[in-house]
Amino acid sequence: MKVLLLKDPKDKESGPDPYVKELGLYGFEATLIPVLSFEFVSLEDLFEKLSHPECYGGLVFTSPRALEAIKICLKENGKNEAWSKSLKQQWNTKPTYVVGKATASLVEEIGLSPQGEKSGNAEKLAEYICSREKPHSSSLLFPCGALKREVLPTALKEKGIPLESLTVYQTAQHEHLQQSLSSYFSQQGIPASIVFFSPSGVKFCLQHIQKLSGDSANHIKFAAIGPTTAEAMEAAGIPVSCTAESPTPQDLTAGIQKALRPQNCILSA
């Protein structure tokens, strides 16, 4: 059975994409189509803030892209040297909160120790942070995207936990998205399942998918990587057949397996 994954492939240097690999173990033929393109911004401001760990109580990451922004900063020799010599150690005396394993692994790559990766979404991460941070302490630094949701900032504000957000990337539709979708449907036909990985993916892909699949759209099992994406799908009128219990290849594969059975189609978190 064919599964269409609406996400960027993982960095080729780190081996096969884990979602394609996991689905393949269970007989699914998975294909990735990149949906989003990213422009990194305010990188000088980002490194300036990273250069003053004494001003902050810790770090918060809810997106792998925010870590990519830091990695771009650290490619410059002087900045990488400063990070390796002292900044990394200073930040490691403070918590680094993350949502999900993918973000956690990137945090480890820059030499920090992630906390909260099992939370899986912004709501649960906010609860985790609130259980560990004291009100009116030093601000947590939150490098994020321009389209970030306000769930986490709002939850922390309500508990009196200061958060300093910095937009470090902007999101746009991938320039080849429409062409890639057209090629996939013409060459491979209608997939058994289509997986959305972000609300932006729903926004940019839905119209094209509906046009390409026509009446066959009713036979596709639409899956979401998490509750936020599922909400965006439902708001757009897409029937959500499964939502992964947590944003991992294993949980997504389990959800798709259930969704493609004749009975018991819905897996809820």
GROMACS .gro file of C-alpha atoms in nm:
model
  269
    1MET     CA    1   0.000   0.000   0.000
    2LYS     CA    2   0.119   0.349  -0.084
    3VAL     CA    3   0.153   0.624   0.178
    4LEU     CA    4   0.222   0.987   0.089
    5LEU     CA    5   0.414   1.182   0.355
    6LEU     CA    6   0.383   1.558   0.323
    7LYS     CA    7   0.714   1.650   0.488
    8ASP     CA    8   1.075   1.734   0.413
    9PRO     CA    9   1.313   1.439   0.387
   10LYS     CA   10   1.553   1.403   0.675
   11ASP     CA   11   1.907   1.527   0.618
   12LYS     CA   12   2.066   1.274   0.380
   13GLU     CA   13   2.383   1.265   0.587
   14SER     CA   14   2.194   1.105   0.874
   15GLY     CA   15   2.069   0.811   0.669
   16PRO     CA   16   1.723   0.711   0.541
   17ASP     CA   17   1.421   0.908   0.657
   18PRO     CA   18   1.294   0.729   0.972
   19TYR     CA   19   0.927   0.753   0.868
   20VAL     CA   20   0.992   0.594   0.529
   21LYS     CA   21   1.206   0.327   0.695
   22GLU     CA   22   0.950   0.241   0.966
   23LEU     CA   23   0.656   0.227   0.725
   24GLY     CA   24   0.864   0.009   0.494
   25LEU     CA   25   0.912  -0.248   0.771
   26TYR     CA   26   0.535  -0.304   0.764
   27GLY     CA   27   0.501  -0.329   0.389
   28PHE     CA   28   0.405   0.030   0.313
   29GLU     CA   29   0.557   0.209   0.016
   30ALA     CA   30   0.611   0.561   0.151
   31THR     CA   31   0.702   0.867  -0.054
   32LEU     CA   32   0.807   1.208   0.078
   33ILE     CA   33   0.704   1.535  -0.082
   34PRO     CA   34   0.854   1.853   0.067
   35VAL     CA   35   0.577   2.101   0.144
   36LEU     CA   36   0.753   2.396   0.305
   37SER     CA   37   1.052   2.616   0.241
   38PHE     CA   38   1.219   2.817   0.515
   39GLU     CA   39   1.401   3.148   0.526
   40PHE     CA   40   1.619   3.203   0.830
   41VAL     CA   41   1.613   3.552   0.981
   42SER     CA   42   1.757   3.748   1.276
   43LEU     CA   43   2.054   3.514   1.310
   44GLU     CA   44   2.281   3.789   1.447
   45ASP     CA   45   2.020   3.869   1.711
   46LEU     CA   46   1.993   3.498   1.790
   47PHE     CA   47   2.364   3.456   1.850
   48GLU     CA   48   2.378   3.778   2.052
   49LYS     CA   49   2.118   3.632   2.289
   50LEU     CA   50   2.292   3.292   2.296
   51SER     CA   51   2.609   3.478   2.394
   52HIS     CA   52   2.448   3.589   2.721
   53PRO     CA   53   2.322   3.275   2.898
   54GLU     CA   54   2.343   3.463   3.227
   55CYS     CA   55   2.038   3.666   3.117
   56TYR     CA   56   1.813   3.363   3.076
   57GLY     CA   57   1.670   3.076   3.278
   58GLY     CA   58   1.690   2.826   2.994
   59LEU     CA   59   1.592   2.748   2.635
   60VAL     CA   60   1.270   2.629   2.470
   61PHE     CA   61   1.252   2.461   2.127
   62THR     CA   62   0.932   2.345   1.960
   63SER     CA   63   1.071   2.307   1.607
   64PRO     CA   64   1.374   2.143   1.445
   65ARG     CA   65   1.403   2.457   1.230
   66ALA     CA   66   1.497   2.666   1.532
   67LEU     CA   67   1.790   2.431   1.590
   68GLU     CA   68   1.886   2.461   1.223
   69ALA     CA   69   1.904   2.837   1.275
   70ILE     CA   70   2.149   2.785   1.562
   71LYS     CA   71   2.356   2.540   1.357
   72ILE     CA   72   2.381   2.798   1.077
   73CYS     CA   73   2.507   3.052   1.334
   74LEU     CA   74   2.767   2.809   1.462
   75LYS     CA   75   2.913   2.746   1.117
   76GLU     CA   76   3.103   3.070   1.152
   77ASN     CA   77   3.441   2.995   1.305
   78GLY     CA   78   3.447   3.261   1.577
   79LYS     CA   79   3.096   3.179   1.691
   80ASN     CA   80   3.157   2.806   1.692
   81GLU     CA   81   3.472   2.858   1.898
   82ALA     CA   82   3.286   3.074   2.151
   83TRP     CA   83   3.010   2.813   2.173
   84SER     CA   84   3.250   2.523   2.222
   85LYS     CA   85   3.478   2.702   2.471
   86SER     CA   86   3.224   2.840   2.715
   87LEU     CA   87   2.869   2.911   2.597
   88LYS     CA   88   2.769   2.548   2.561
   89GLN     CA   89   2.881   2.468   2.915
   90GLN     CA   90   2.698   2.772   3.055
   91TRP     CA   91   2.372   2.680   2.880
   92ASN     CA   92   2.408   2.323   3.006
   93THR     CA   93   2.368   2.449   3.362
   94LYS     CA   94   2.015   2.553   3.260
   95PRO     CA   95   1.723   2.346   3.123
   96THR     CA   96   1.666   2.305   2.750
   97TYR     CA   97   1.300   2.219   2.695
   98VAL     CA   98   1.196   2.046   2.372
   99VAL     CA   99   0.882   1.903   2.216
  100GLY     CA  100   0.944   1.566   2.048
  101LYS     CA  101   1.235   1.336   1.977
  102ALA     CA  102   1.339   1.496   1.646
  103THR     CA  103   1.400   1.829   1.817
  104ALA     CA  104   1.568   1.655   2.111
  105SER     CA  105   1.820   1.483   1.882
  106LEU     CA  106   1.914   1.817   1.723
  107VAL     CA  107   1.958   1.972   2.067
  108GLU     CA  108   2.202   1.691   2.149
  109GLU     CA  109   2.390   1.759   1.825
  110ILE     CA  110   2.478   2.110   1.945
  111GLY     CA  111   2.593   1.969   2.279
  112LEU     CA  112   2.295   2.042   2.504
  113SER     CA  113   2.080   1.805   2.711
  114PRO     CA  114   1.708   1.812   2.621
  115GLN     CA  115   1.420   1.780   2.867
  116GLY     CA  116   1.052   1.715   2.802
  117GLU     CA  117   1.085   1.538   2.468
  118LYS     CA  118   0.810   1.292   2.561
  119SER     CA  119   0.556   1.574   2.582
  120GLY     CA  120   0.487   1.553   2.206
  121ASN     CA  121   0.297   1.882   2.167
  122ALA     CA  122   0.303   2.243   2.285
  123GLU     CA  123   0.023   2.199   2.538
  124LYS     CA  124   0.195   1.915   2.720
  125LEU     CA  125   0.534   2.083   2.701
  126ALA     CA  126   0.384   2.394   2.860
  127GLU     CA  127   0.251   2.179   3.145
  128TYR     CA  128   0.594   2.019   3.187
  129ILE     CA  129   0.770   2.358   3.195
  130CYS     CA  130   0.518   2.501   3.442
  131SER     CA  131   0.577   2.206   3.674
  132ARG     CA  132   0.950   2.281   3.686
  133GLU     CA  133   0.985   2.660   3.661
  134LYS     CA  134   0.910   2.916   3.930
  135PRO     CA  135   0.701   3.224   3.851
  136HIS     CA  136   0.883   3.554   3.788
  137SER     CA  137   1.222   3.388   3.743
  138SER     CA  138   1.460   3.465   3.453
  139SER     CA  139   1.307   3.450   3.106
  140LEU     CA  140   1.327   3.136   2.895
  141LEU     CA  141   1.464   3.205   2.546
  142PHE     CA  142   1.232   3.072   2.274
  143PRO     CA  143   1.371   3.077   1.916
  144CYS     CA  144   1.071   3.005   1.694
  145GLY     CA  145   0.902   3.045   1.357
  146ALA     CA  146   0.688   3.334   1.239
  147LEU     CA  147   0.383   3.104   1.237
  148LYS     CA  148   0.422   2.977   1.591
  149ARG     CA  149   0.102   2.907   1.782
  150GLU     CA  150   0.035   3.100   2.100
  151VAL     CA  151  -0.053   2.795   2.312
  152LEU     CA  152   0.282   2.766   2.488
  153PRO     CA  153   0.348   3.141   2.540
  154THR     CA  154  -0.007   3.189   2.671
  155ALA     CA  155   0.013   2.895   2.913
  156LEU     CA  156   0.346   3.016   3.055
  157LYS     CA  157   0.223   3.374   3.084
  158GLU     CA  158  -0.080   3.257   3.284
  159LYS     CA  159   0.157   3.092   3.533
  160GLY     CA  160   0.383   3.396   3.554
  161ILE     CA  161   0.675   3.223   3.378
  162PRO     CA  162   0.851   3.475   3.151
  163LEU     CA  163   0.925   3.372   2.793
  164GLU     CA  164   1.124   3.572   2.538
  165SER     CA  165   1.031   3.474   2.182
  166LEU     CA  166   1.261   3.544   1.886
  167THR     CA  167   1.149   3.471   1.530
  168VAL     CA  168   1.438   3.295   1.354
  169TYR     CA  169   1.264   3.152   1.048
  170GLN     CA  170   0.974   3.223   0.816
  171THR     CA  171   0.766   2.960   0.640
  172ALA     CA  172   0.649   2.957   0.277
  173GLN     CA  173   0.517   2.702   0.030
  174HIS     CA  174   0.787   2.491  -0.135
  175GLU     CA  175   0.840   2.614  -0.490
  176HIS     CA  176   0.801   2.265  -0.642
  177LEU     CA  177   0.506   2.149  -0.431
  178GLN     CA  178   0.234   2.163  -0.696
  179GLN     CA  179   0.458   1.999  -0.956
  180SER     CA  180   0.565   1.725  -0.713
  181LEU     CA  181   0.205   1.643  -0.617
  182SER     CA  182   0.097   1.631  -0.982
  183SER     CA  183   0.385   1.398  -1.071
  184TYR     CA  184   0.311   1.169  -0.777
  185PHE     CA  185  -0.059   1.127  -0.857
  186SER     CA  186   0.003   1.080  -1.230
  187GLN     CA  187   0.280   0.823  -1.180
  188GLN     CA  188   0.172   0.638  -0.863
  189GLY     CA  189  -0.203   0.695  -0.854
  190ILE     CA  190  -0.415   0.745  -0.544
  191PRO     CA  191  -0.232   0.656  -0.219
  192ALA     CA  192  -0.403   0.453   0.053
  193SER     CA  193  -0.307   0.717   0.310
  194ILE     CA  194  -0.185   1.077   0.311
  195VAL     CA  195  -0.007   1.214   0.619
  196PHE     CA  196   0.001   1.582   0.711
  197PHE     CA  197   0.285   1.699   0.935
  198SER     CA  198   0.181   2.060   1.002
  199PRO     CA  199  -0.109   2.304   0.976
  200SER     CA  200   0.091   2.483   0.706
  201GLY     CA  201   0.099   2.157   0.511
  202VAL     CA  202  -0.280   2.143   0.525
  203LYS     CA  203  -0.303   2.503   0.406
  204PHE     CA  204  -0.066   2.458   0.113
  205CYS     CA  205  -0.159   2.105  -0.003
  206LEU     CA  206  -0.530   2.052   0.044
  207GLN     CA  207  -0.660   2.225  -0.268
  208HIS     CA  208  -0.408   2.047  -0.492
  209ILE     CA  209  -0.481   1.707  -0.338
  210GLN     CA  210  -0.857   1.746  -0.374
  211LYS     CA  211  -0.818   1.842  -0.738
  212LEU     CA  212  -0.578   1.556  -0.817
  213SER     CA  213  -0.770   1.284  -0.632
  214GLY     CA  214  -1.122   1.388  -0.738
  215ASP     CA  215  -1.392   1.145  -0.625
  216SER     CA  216  -1.124   0.905  -0.499
  217ALA     CA  217  -1.050   1.140  -0.207
  218ASN     CA  218  -1.324   0.961  -0.014
  219HIS     CA  219  -1.115   0.642  -0.017
  220ILE     CA  220  -0.798   0.803   0.120
  221LYS     CA  221  -0.722   0.767   0.491
  222PHE     CA  222  -0.590   1.106   0.603
  223ALA     CA  223  -0.351   1.097   0.899
  224ALA     CA  224  -0.208   1.366   1.128
  225ILE     CA  225   0.127   1.366   1.304
  226GLY     CA  226  -0.028   1.530   1.611
  227PRO     CA  227  -0.334   1.701   1.758
  228THR     CA  228  -0.248   2.050   1.629
  229THR     CA  229  -0.231   1.924   1.272
  230ALA     CA  230  -0.547   1.717   1.324
  231GLU     CA  231  -0.731   2.032   1.436
  232ALA     CA  232  -0.620   2.214   1.121
  233MET     CA  233  -0.736   1.922   0.907
  234GLU     CA  234  -1.077   1.912   1.075
  235ALA     CA  235  -1.115   2.289   1.036
  236ALA     CA  236  -1.045   2.246   0.664
  237GLY     CA  237  -1.308   1.972   0.637
  238ILE     CA  238  -1.070   1.676   0.606
  239PRO     CA  239  -1.185   1.356   0.782
  240VAL     CA  240  -0.901   1.257   1.016
  241SER     CA  241  -0.865   0.878   1.013
  242CYS     CA  242  -0.581   0.871   1.264
  243THR     CA  243  -0.367   1.094   1.482
  244ALA     CA  244  -0.033   0.955   1.598
  245GLU     CA  245  -0.022   0.916   1.977
  246SER     CA  246   0.315   1.089   1.970
  247PRO     CA  247   0.511   1.237   1.676
  248THR     CA  248   0.730   0.933   1.611
  249PRO     CA  249   0.764   0.696   1.312
  250GLN     CA  250   0.649   0.405   1.529
  251ASP     CA  251   0.330   0.571   1.652
  252LEU     CA  252   0.243   0.707   1.308
  253THR     CA  253   0.290   0.364   1.151
  254ALA     CA  254   0.072   0.203   1.420
  255GLY     CA  255  -0.198   0.462   1.355
  256ILE     CA  256  -0.192   0.409   0.979
  257GLN     CA  257  -0.209   0.033   1.025
  258LYS     CA  258  -0.524   0.074   1.236
  259ALA     CA  259  -0.674   0.328   1.000
  260LEU     CA  260  -0.638   0.098   0.700
  261ARG     CA  261  -0.817  -0.190   0.870
  262PRO     CA  262  -1.187  -0.225   0.782
  263GLN     CA  263  -1.287  -0.176   1.147
  264ASN     CA  264  -1.165   0.058   1.422
  265CYS     CA  265  -1.037   0.330   1.193
  266ILE     CA  266  -0.969   0.605   1.444
  267LEU     CA  267  -0.667   0.624   1.673
  268SER     CA  268  -0.686   0.915   1.913
  269ALA     CA  269  -0.414   1.039   2.138
   0.00000   0.00000   0.00000
